[in-house]
């Protein structure tokens, strides 16, 4: 065995890795497997020109795509206790957190909150970073959504939440499950203030996230092809012993079944959200509401 692992494996790896394409130049489209040039992909908002596949984007990139002129101000989020349960699976949770924070900035977690303007209207956006432990929702994510809701109420702005998450953060056990009612409270705060609460479902939105704040938007938008569901399709198939229909748990399927209001291509998101914010904030049309005034003689 040691001969295999010490001698043969490194040789194989050396041969294979030579054929690898550098990450920073080309990206393989997960939809059509075509190699896409990084800069071209970025110019097209990370949407494949060949098949229209919407690639996953990070939280900060998401904010750039949504806000007018890609201009926004991030807010500092409340500090939360790291590893409150001293959890350990194959590795310590504290180590996993440290590693994720090394990649995404110290003190950061899976949600980024910023404010600015969308379609000229004041808006607060809470965007999930899937790259941070699968965008999992722990105490920090719950705090971030509450902070976003408070800010929206303070600024009398609409709140747009963009989940990209596998669900609750299992390393925080019951504390992560408690974020489900807490994030519902955050959504309610915005609604009770009479402000728009919009959810933009992106790939993937599953587990405890899809079972809480992500499904209670005044308006629910989704990106094309996004996987949206609670349990995974394979688990459902194995449980009910039935083949699931084509496109099950995809944004278009949810739209067809009334769970999503609009499936919006990434390039039209800013304009669409701006329009929805406008409709929800200024529902009366003066030209229709005003009675005809007779001409003075
Ligand atoms: Zn493609």
Coordinates of N, CA and C in Angstrom, one line a residue, residues 45-226:
X45 N -21.9 38.9 -16.6 CA -22.5 38.7 -15.2 C -22.4 37.2 -14.8
X46 N -21.4 36.5 -15.2 CA -21.2 35.1 -14.9 C -22.4 34.2 -15.4
X47 N -22.8 34.5 -16.6 CA -23.8 33.7 -17.3 C -23.2 33.2 -18.5
X48 N -23.3 31.8 -18.8 CA -22.7 31.2 -19.9 C -23.3 31.7 -21.2
X49 N -22.5 32.2 -22.1 CA -23.1 32.7 -23.4 C -23.5 31.6 -24.3
X50 N -23.0 30.4 -24.0 CA -23.4 29.3 -24.9 C -24.7 28.7 -24.5
X51 N -24.9 28.4 -23.2 CA -26.2 27.7 -22.8 C -27.0 28.5 -21.8
X52 N -26.6 29.7 -21.4 CA -27.4 30.5 -20.6 C -27.4 30.1 -19.1
X53 N -26.5 29.1 -18.8 CA -26.4 28.7 -17.4 C -25.9 29.8 -16.5
X54 N -26.6 30.0 -15.4 CA -26.3 31.0 -14.4 C -25.3 30.4 -13.4
X55 N -24.0 30.8 -13.5 CA -23.0 30.2 -12.6 C -23.2 30.9 -11.2
X56 N -22.8 30.2 -10.2 CA -22.9 30.8 -8.8 C -22.0 32.0 -8.7
X57 N -22.4 33.0 -8.0 CA -21.6 34.2 -7.8 C -21.5 34.4 -6.3
X58 N -20.4 35.0 -5.9 CA -20.1 35.3 -4.5 C -21.0 36.5 -4.0
X59 N -21.1 36.7 -2.7 CA -22.0 37.7 -2.1 C -21.6 39.1 -2.6
X60 N -20.3 39.5 -2.6 CA -19.9 40.9 -3.0 C -20.2 41.1 -4.5
X61 N -19.9 40.1 -5.3 CA -20.2 40.2 -6.7 C -21.8 40.4 -6.9
X62 N -22.5 39.7 -6.1 CA -24.0 39.7 -6.1 C -24.4 41.2 -5.9
X63 N -23.8 41.8 -4.9 CA -24.2 43.2 -4.5 C -23.8 44.1 -5.7
X64 N -22.7 43.9 -6.3 CA -22.3 44.7 -7.5 C -23.3 44.6 -8.6
X65 N -23.8 43.4 -8.8 CA -24.8 43.1 -9.9 C -26.1 43.8 -9.6
X66 N -26.5 43.8 -8.3 CA -27.8 44.4 -8.0 C -27.9 45.9 -7.8
X67 N -26.9 46.5 -7.1 CA -27.0 47.9 -6.8 C -26.7 48.8 -8.1
X68 N -27.4 49.9 -8.1 CA -27.1 50.9 -9.2 C -25.7 51.2 -9.2
X69 N -25.1 51.3 -10.4 CA -23.7 51.6 -10.6 C -22.7 50.8 -9.8
X70 N -23.2 49.6 -9.4 CA -22.4 48.7 -8.5 C -21.9 49.4 -7.3
X71 N -22.6 50.4 -6.8 CA -22.2 51.2 -5.7 C -23.1 50.9 -4.5
X72 N -22.4 50.6 -3.4 CA -23.1 50.2 -2.1 C -22.2 50.4 -0.9
X73 N -22.8 50.5 0.3 CA -22.0 50.5 1.5 C -22.3 49.3 2.3
X74 N -21.3 48.6 2.6 CA -21.5 47.4 3.5 C -21.6 47.9 4.9
X75 N -22.4 47.1 5.7 CA -22.5 47.5 7.2 C -21.7 46.4 8.0
X76 N -21.2 46.9 9.1 CA -20.6 46.0 10.0 C -21.7 45.2 10.8
X77 N -21.4 43.9 10.9 CA -22.5 43.0 11.5 C -22.1 42.7 12.9
X78 N -23.1 42.4 13.7 CA -22.9 42.1 15.1 C -22.0 40.9 15.3
X79 N -21.0 41.0 16.2 CA -20.1 39.8 16.5 C -20.9 38.7 17.2
X80 N -20.6 37.5 16.9 CA -21.3 36.4 17.6 C -20.2 35.4 18.1
X81 N -20.7 34.6 19.1 CA -19.7 33.7 19.7 C -19.3 32.6 18.6
X82 N -18.0 32.4 18.5 CA -17.5 31.4 17.5 C -17.6 30.1 18.2
X83 N -18.1 29.1 17.5 CA -18.2 27.7 18.0 C -18.8 27.6 19.4
X84 N -20.1 28.0 19.6 CA -20.7 28.0 20.9 C -20.8 26.6 21.5
X85 N -20.9 25.6 20.7 CA -21.1 24.2 21.2 C -19.8 23.4 21.3
X86 N -18.7 24.1 20.9 CA -17.4 23.3 20.8 C -17.6 22.1 20.0
X87 N -18.1 22.2 18.8 CA -18.5 21.1 18.0 C -17.3 20.5 17.2
X88 N -17.3 19.2 17.1 CA -16.2 18.6 16.3 C -16.8 17.5 15.5
X89 N -16.6 17.4 14.2 CA -16.9 16.2 13.5 C -15.6 15.6 13.0
X90 N -15.3 15.5 11.8 CA -13.9 15.1 11.4 C -12.9 16.1 11.8
X91 N -13.3 17.4 11.8 CA -12.4 18.5 12.2 C -13.2 19.3 13.2
X92 N -12.4 20.2 13.9 CA -13.1 21.1 14.8 C -13.8 22.2 14.0
X93 N -15.0 22.5 14.5 CA -15.8 23.6 13.9 C -15.0 24.9 13.9
X94 N -14.3 25.2 15.0 CA -13.5 26.4 15.1 C -12.4 26.5 14.0
X95 N -11.9 25.3 13.6 CA -10.9 25.3 12.5 C -11.5 25.6 11.2
X96 N -12.7 25.0 11.0 CA -13.4 25.2 9.7 C -13.7 26.7 9.6
X97 N -14.2 27.3 10.7 CA -14.5 28.7 10.7 C -13.3 29.6 10.3
X98 N -12.2 29.2 11.0 CA -11.0 30.0 10.8 C -10.6 29.9 9.3
X99 N -10.7 28.8 8.7 CA -10.3 28.6 7.3 C -11.2 29.4 6.4
X100 N -12.5 29.4 6.7 CA -13.4 30.1 5.9 C -13.2 31.6 6.0
X101 N -12.9 32.0 7.2 CA -12.6 33.5 7.4 C -11.3 33.9 6.8
X102 N -10.4 33.0 6.7 CA -9.1 33.3 6.1 C -9.4 33.6 4.6
X103 N -10.3 33.0 4.0 CA -10.6 33.2 2.6 C -11.6 34.3 2.4
X104 N -12.4 34.6 3.3 CA -13.4 35.7 3.1 C -13.3 36.9 4.0
X105 N -12.2 37.0 4.7 CA -12.0 38.2 5.6 C -12.3 37.8 7.0
X106 N -11.5 38.3 7.9 CA -11.7 38.0 9.4 C -13.0 38.6 9.9
X107 N -13.7 37.8 10.7 CA -14.9 38.3 11.3 C -16.1 38.1 10.4
X108 N -15.9 37.7 9.1 CA -17.0 37.5 8.2 C -17.7 36.2 8.4
X109 N -18.9 36.1 8.0 CA -19.6 34.8 8.0 C -20.4 34.7 6.6
X110 N -21.4 33.9 6.6 CA -22.0 33.6 5.3 C -23.0 34.6 4.7
X111 N -23.2 35.7 5.5 CA -24.1 36.7 4.9 C -23.4 38.1 4.9
X112 N -23.6 38.8 3.8 CA -23.1 40.2 3.7 C -24.3 41.1 3.5
X113 N -24.2 42.2 4.3 CA -25.3 43.2 4.2 C -24.8 44.5 3.8
X114 N -25.6 45.1 2.8 CA -25.2 46.4 2.3 C -26.4 47.2 2.0
X115 N -26.2 48.5 1.9 CA -27.3 49.4 1.4 C -26.9 50.3 0.3
X116 N -27.9 50.8 -0.4 CA -27.6 51.6 -1.6 C -28.9 51.8 -2.3
X117 N -28.8 52.0 -3.7 CA -30.0 52.2 -4.4 C -30.1 51.2 -5.5
X118 N -31.4 50.8 -5.8 CA -31.7 49.9 -6.9 C -32.8 50.5 -7.7
X119 N -32.5 50.8 -8.9 CA -33.5 51.5 -9.8 C -33.9 52.8 -9.2
X120 N -32.9 53.4 -8.5 CA -33.0 54.8 -7.9 C -33.7 54.8 -6.6
X121 N -34.1 53.6 -6.1 CA -34.8 53.5 -4.8 C -33.9 52.9 -3.7
X122 N -34.1 53.5 -2.5 CA -33.3 53.0 -1.4 C -33.5 51.5 -1.1
X123 N -32.5 50.8 -1.0 CA -32.7 49.3 -0.7 C -31.6 48.8 0.2
X124 N -31.9 47.8 1.0 CA -31.0 47.0 1.8 C -30.9 45.6 1.2
X125 N -29.7 45.1 1.0 CA -29.6 43.7 0.5 C -28.8 42.9 1.4
X126 N -29.3 41.7 1.8 CA -28.6 40.7 2.5 C -28.3 39.5 1.6
X127 N -27.0 39.4 1.2 CA -26.7 38.3 0.3 C -25.9 37.2 0.9
X128 N -26.2 36.0 0.6 CA -25.5 34.8 1.2 C -24.2 34.5 0.3
X129 N -23.2 34.1 1.0 CA -21.9 33.7 0.3 C -21.9 32.2 0.4
X130 N -22.1 31.5 -0.8 CA -22.1 30.1 -0.7 C -20.8 29.5 -0.5
X131 N -19.7 30.3 -0.8 CA -18.4 29.8 -0.6 C -18.0 29.7 0.8
X132 N -18.8 30.4 1.7 CA -18.5 30.3 3.1 C -19.3 29.2 3.8
X133 N -18.6 28.1 3.9 CA -19.3 26.9 4.5 C -20.6 26.6 3.9
X134 N -20.7 26.6 2.5 CA -21.9 26.3 1.8 C -23.1 27.3 2.2
X135 N -22.7 28.5 2.5 CA -23.7 29.5 2.8 C -24.6 29.1 4.0
X136 N -24.1 28.2 4.9 CA -25.0 27.7 5.9 C -25.4 28.7 6.9
X137 N -26.6 28.6 7.5 CA -27.1 29.6 8.4 C -26.9 29.2 9.8
X138 N -26.0 29.9 10.5 CA -25.8 29.8 11.9 C -26.2 31.1 12.6
X139 N -25.8 31.2 13.8 CA -26.2 32.4 14.6 C -25.8 33.7 13.9
X140 N -24.6 33.7 13.3 CA -24.1 34.9 12.6 C -25.0 35.3 11.5
X141 N -25.5 34.3 10.7 CA -26.4 34.6 9.6 C -27.7 35.2 10.1
X142 N -28.2 34.6 11.2 CA -29.5 35.1 11.8 C -29.3 36.5 12.2
X143 N -28.2 36.8 12.9 CA -27.9 38.2 13.3 C -27.8 39.2 12.1
X144 N -27.2 38.7 11.1 CA -27.1 39.5 9.9 C -28.4 39.9 9.3
X145 N -29.3 38.9 9.2 CA -30.6 39.2 8.6 C -31.4 40.1 9.5
X146 N -31.3 40.0 10.9 CA -32.0 40.9 11.8 C -31.4 42.3 11.6
X147 N -30.1 42.4 11.5 CA -29.4 43.7 11.3 C -29.9 44.4 10.0
X148 N -30.0 43.5 8.9 CA -30.5 44.0 7.7 C -31.9 44.6 7.8
X149 N -32.8 43.8 8.5 CA -34.2 44.2 8.7 C -34.3 45.5 9.5
X150 N -33.5 45.6 10.5 CA -33.5 46.9 11.3 C -33.0 48.1 10.5
X151 N -32.0 47.9 9.7 CA -31.5 48.9 8.8 C -32.6 49.3 7.8
X152 N -33.3 48.4 7.2 CA -34.3 48.7 6.2 C -35.4 49.5 6.9
X153 N -35.8 49.1 8.1 CA -36.8 49.9 8.8 C -36.4 51.3 9.1
X154 N -35.1 51.4 9.5 CA -34.5 52.7 9.9 C -34.5 53.6 8.7
X155 N -34.1 53.1 7.5 CA -33.9 53.9 6.3 C -35.2 53.9 5.5
X156 N -36.3 53.3 6.0 CA -37.5 53.2 5.2 C -37.2 52.6 3.8
X157 N -36.4 51.6 3.8 CA -36.0 51.0 2.5 C -36.6 49.6 2.3
X158 N -36.7 49.1 1.1 CA -37.1 47.8 0.9 C -35.9 46.8 1.3
X159 N -36.3 45.6 1.7 CA -35.2 44.6 2.0 C -35.3 43.5 1.0
X160 N -34.1 43.3 0.4 CA -34.0 42.2 -0.6 C -33.0 41.2 0.0
X161 N -33.5 39.9 0.1 CA -32.6 38.9 0.7 C -32.3 37.9 -0.5
X162 N -31.0 37.6 -0.6 CA -30.6 36.7 -1.7 C -29.9 35.4 -1.1
X163 N -30.7 34.4 -0.8 CA -30.1 33.2 -0.3 C -29.4 32.4 -1.3
X164 N -28.2 31.8 -0.9 CA -27.5 30.8 -1.7 C -26.9 29.9 -0.6
X165 N -27.7 28.9 -0.2 CA -27.3 28.2 1.0 C -27.8 26.7 1.0
X166 N -27.0 25.9 1.6 CA -27.4 24.5 1.8 C -28.4 24.3 2.9
X167 N -28.5 25.3 3.8 CA -29.5 25.2 4.9 C -28.8 25.6 6.2
X168 N -29.3 25.0 7.3 CA -28.8 25.3 8.6 C -27.4 24.8 8.8
X169 N -26.6 25.5 9.7 CA -25.3 25.1 9.9 C -25.2 24.0 11.0
X170 N -25.0 22.8 10.6 CA -25.2 21.7 11.5 C -24.2 21.8 12.7
X171 N -23.1 22.4 12.5 CA -22.1 22.5 13.6 C -22.6 23.4 14.7
X172 N -23.7 24.1 14.5 CA -24.2 24.9 15.6 C -25.5 24.3 16.1
X173 N -25.8 23.1 15.7 CA -26.9 22.3 16.3 C -28.2 23.1 16.4
X174 N -28.8 23.0 17.6 CA -30.1 23.6 17.8 C -30.1 25.2 17.6
X175 N -28.9 25.7 17.9 CA -28.8 27.2 17.7 C -29.0 27.6 16.3
X176 N -28.6 26.8 15.3 CA -28.8 27.1 13.9 C -30.3 26.9 13.6
X177 N -30.9 25.9 14.2 CA -32.4 25.8 13.9 C -33.1 27.0 14.4
X178 N -32.7 27.6 15.5 CA -33.4 28.7 16.1 C -33.3 29.9 15.2
X179 N -32.4 29.9 14.2 CA -32.3 31.0 13.2 C -33.5 31.0 12.3
X180 N -34.2 29.9 12.2 CA -35.4 29.9 11.3 C -36.5 30.8 11.8
X181 N -36.9 30.7 13.1 CA -37.9 31.7 13.6 C -37.3 33.1 13.7
X182 N -36.0 33.2 14.0 CA -35.5 34.5 14.1 C -35.5 35.3 12.8
X183 N -35.2 34.5 11.7 CA -35.2 35.2 10.4 C -36.6 35.5 9.9
X184 N -37.6 34.7 10.4 CA -39.0 35.1 10.1 C -39.3 36.4 10.8
X185 N -38.8 36.5 12.0 CA -39.1 37.8 12.8 C -38.5 38.9 12.0
X186 N -37.3 38.7 11.4 CA -36.7 39.8 10.7 C -37.5 40.2 9.5
X187 N -38.1 39.2 8.8 CA -39.0 39.5 7.6 C -40.2 40.2 8.1
X188 N -40.8 39.8 9.3 CA -42.0 40.4 9.8 C -41.7 41.9 10.2
X189 N -40.5 42.2 10.7 CA -40.2 43.5 11.1 C -40.4 44.5 9.9
X190 N -39.9 44.0 8.8 CA -39.9 44.8 7.5 C -41.4 45.0 7.1
X191 N -42.1 43.8 7.1 CA -43.5 43.8 6.6 C -44.4 44.7 7.5
X192 N -44.2 44.6 8.8 CA -45.0 45.4 9.7 C -44.7 46.9 9.6
X193 N -43.6 47.3 9.1 CA -43.3 48.7 8.9 C -43.8 49.1 7.5
X194 N -44.5 48.2 6.8 CA -45.1 48.5 5.5 C -44.1 48.7 4.4
X195 N -43.0 48.0 4.6 CA -41.9 48.1 3.6 C -41.8 46.8 2.8
X196 N -41.3 46.9 1.5 CA -41.3 45.6 0.7 C -40.2 44.7 1.2
X197 N -40.6 43.4 1.2 CA -39.6 42.3 1.5 C -39.6 41.4 0.3
X198 N -38.5 41.5 -0.4 CA -38.3 40.7 -1.6 C -37.2 39.6 -1.5
X199 N -37.6 38.4 -1.9 CA -36.6 37.4 -1.9 C -36.1 37.0 -3.3
X200 N -34.9 36.9 -3.5 CA -34.3 36.5 -4.8 C -33.7 35.1 -4.6
X201 N -34.3 34.1 -5.0 CA -33.8 32.7 -4.8 C -32.7 32.4 -5.8
X202 N -31.6 32.0 -5.3 CA -30.5 31.7 -6.3 C -30.0 30.3 -6.0
X203 N -29.2 29.8 -6.8 CA -28.7 28.4 -6.7 C -27.6 28.2 -5.7
X204 N -27.8 27.4 -4.7 CA -29.0 26.6 -4.3 C -29.7 27.3 -3.1
X205 N -31.0 27.1 -3.0 CA -31.7 27.5 -1.8 C -32.4 26.2 -1.2
X206 N -31.8 25.7 -0.2 CA -32.3 24.4 0.3 C -32.3 24.4 1.8
X207 N -32.9 23.3 2.4 CA -32.9 23.0 3.8 C -33.6 24.1 4.6
X208 N -33.0 24.4 5.8 CA -33.6 25.3 6.7 C -33.8 26.7 6.2
X209 N -33.0 27.1 5.2 CA -33.2 28.4 4.6 C -34.5 28.5 3.8
X210 N -34.7 27.4 3.0 CA -35.9 27.4 2.2 C -37.1 27.2 3.1
X211 N -36.9 26.7 4.3 CA -38.0 26.4 5.2 C -38.3 27.6 6.1
X212 N -37.6 28.8 5.9 CA -37.9 29.9 6.7 C -38.0 31.2 5.9
X213 N -37.1 32.2 6.1 CA -37.3 33.5 5.5 C -37.4 33.5 4.0
X214 N -36.8 32.5 3.3 CA -36.7 32.5 1.9 C -38.1 32.3 1.2
X215 N -39.0 31.8 1.9 CA -40.3 31.5 1.3 C -41.4 32.4 1.7
X216 N -41.1 33.5 2.4 CA -42.2 34.4 2.9 C -42.1 35.8 2.3
X217 N -41.4 35.9 1.1 CA -41.3 37.2 0.5 C -42.6 37.8 0.0
X218 N -42.8 39.1 0.0 CA -43.9 39.7 -0.6 C -43.9 39.3 -2.1
X219 N -42.7 39.4 -2.7 CA -42.5 39.0 -4.0 C -41.3 38.0 -4.0
X220 N -41.5 36.9 -4.7 CA -40.4 35.9 -4.7 C -39.9 35.8 -6.2
X221 N -38.6 36.2 -6.3 CA -38.0 36.1 -7.6 C -37.0 34.9 -7.6
X222 N -36.6 34.4 -8.7 CA -35.6 33.3 -8.8 C -34.8 33.5 -10.0
X223 N -33.5 33.0 -9.9 CA -32.7 33.0 -11.1 C -32.9 31.8 -11.9
X224 N -32.8 31.8 -13.2 CA -33.1 30.6 -14.1 C -32.2 29.4 -13.6
X225 N -32.8 28.3 -13.6 CA -32.1 27.1 -13.3 C -31.7 26.8 -11.9
X226 N -32.1 27.8 -11.0 CA -31.6 27.6 -9.6 C -32.3 26.4 -8.9

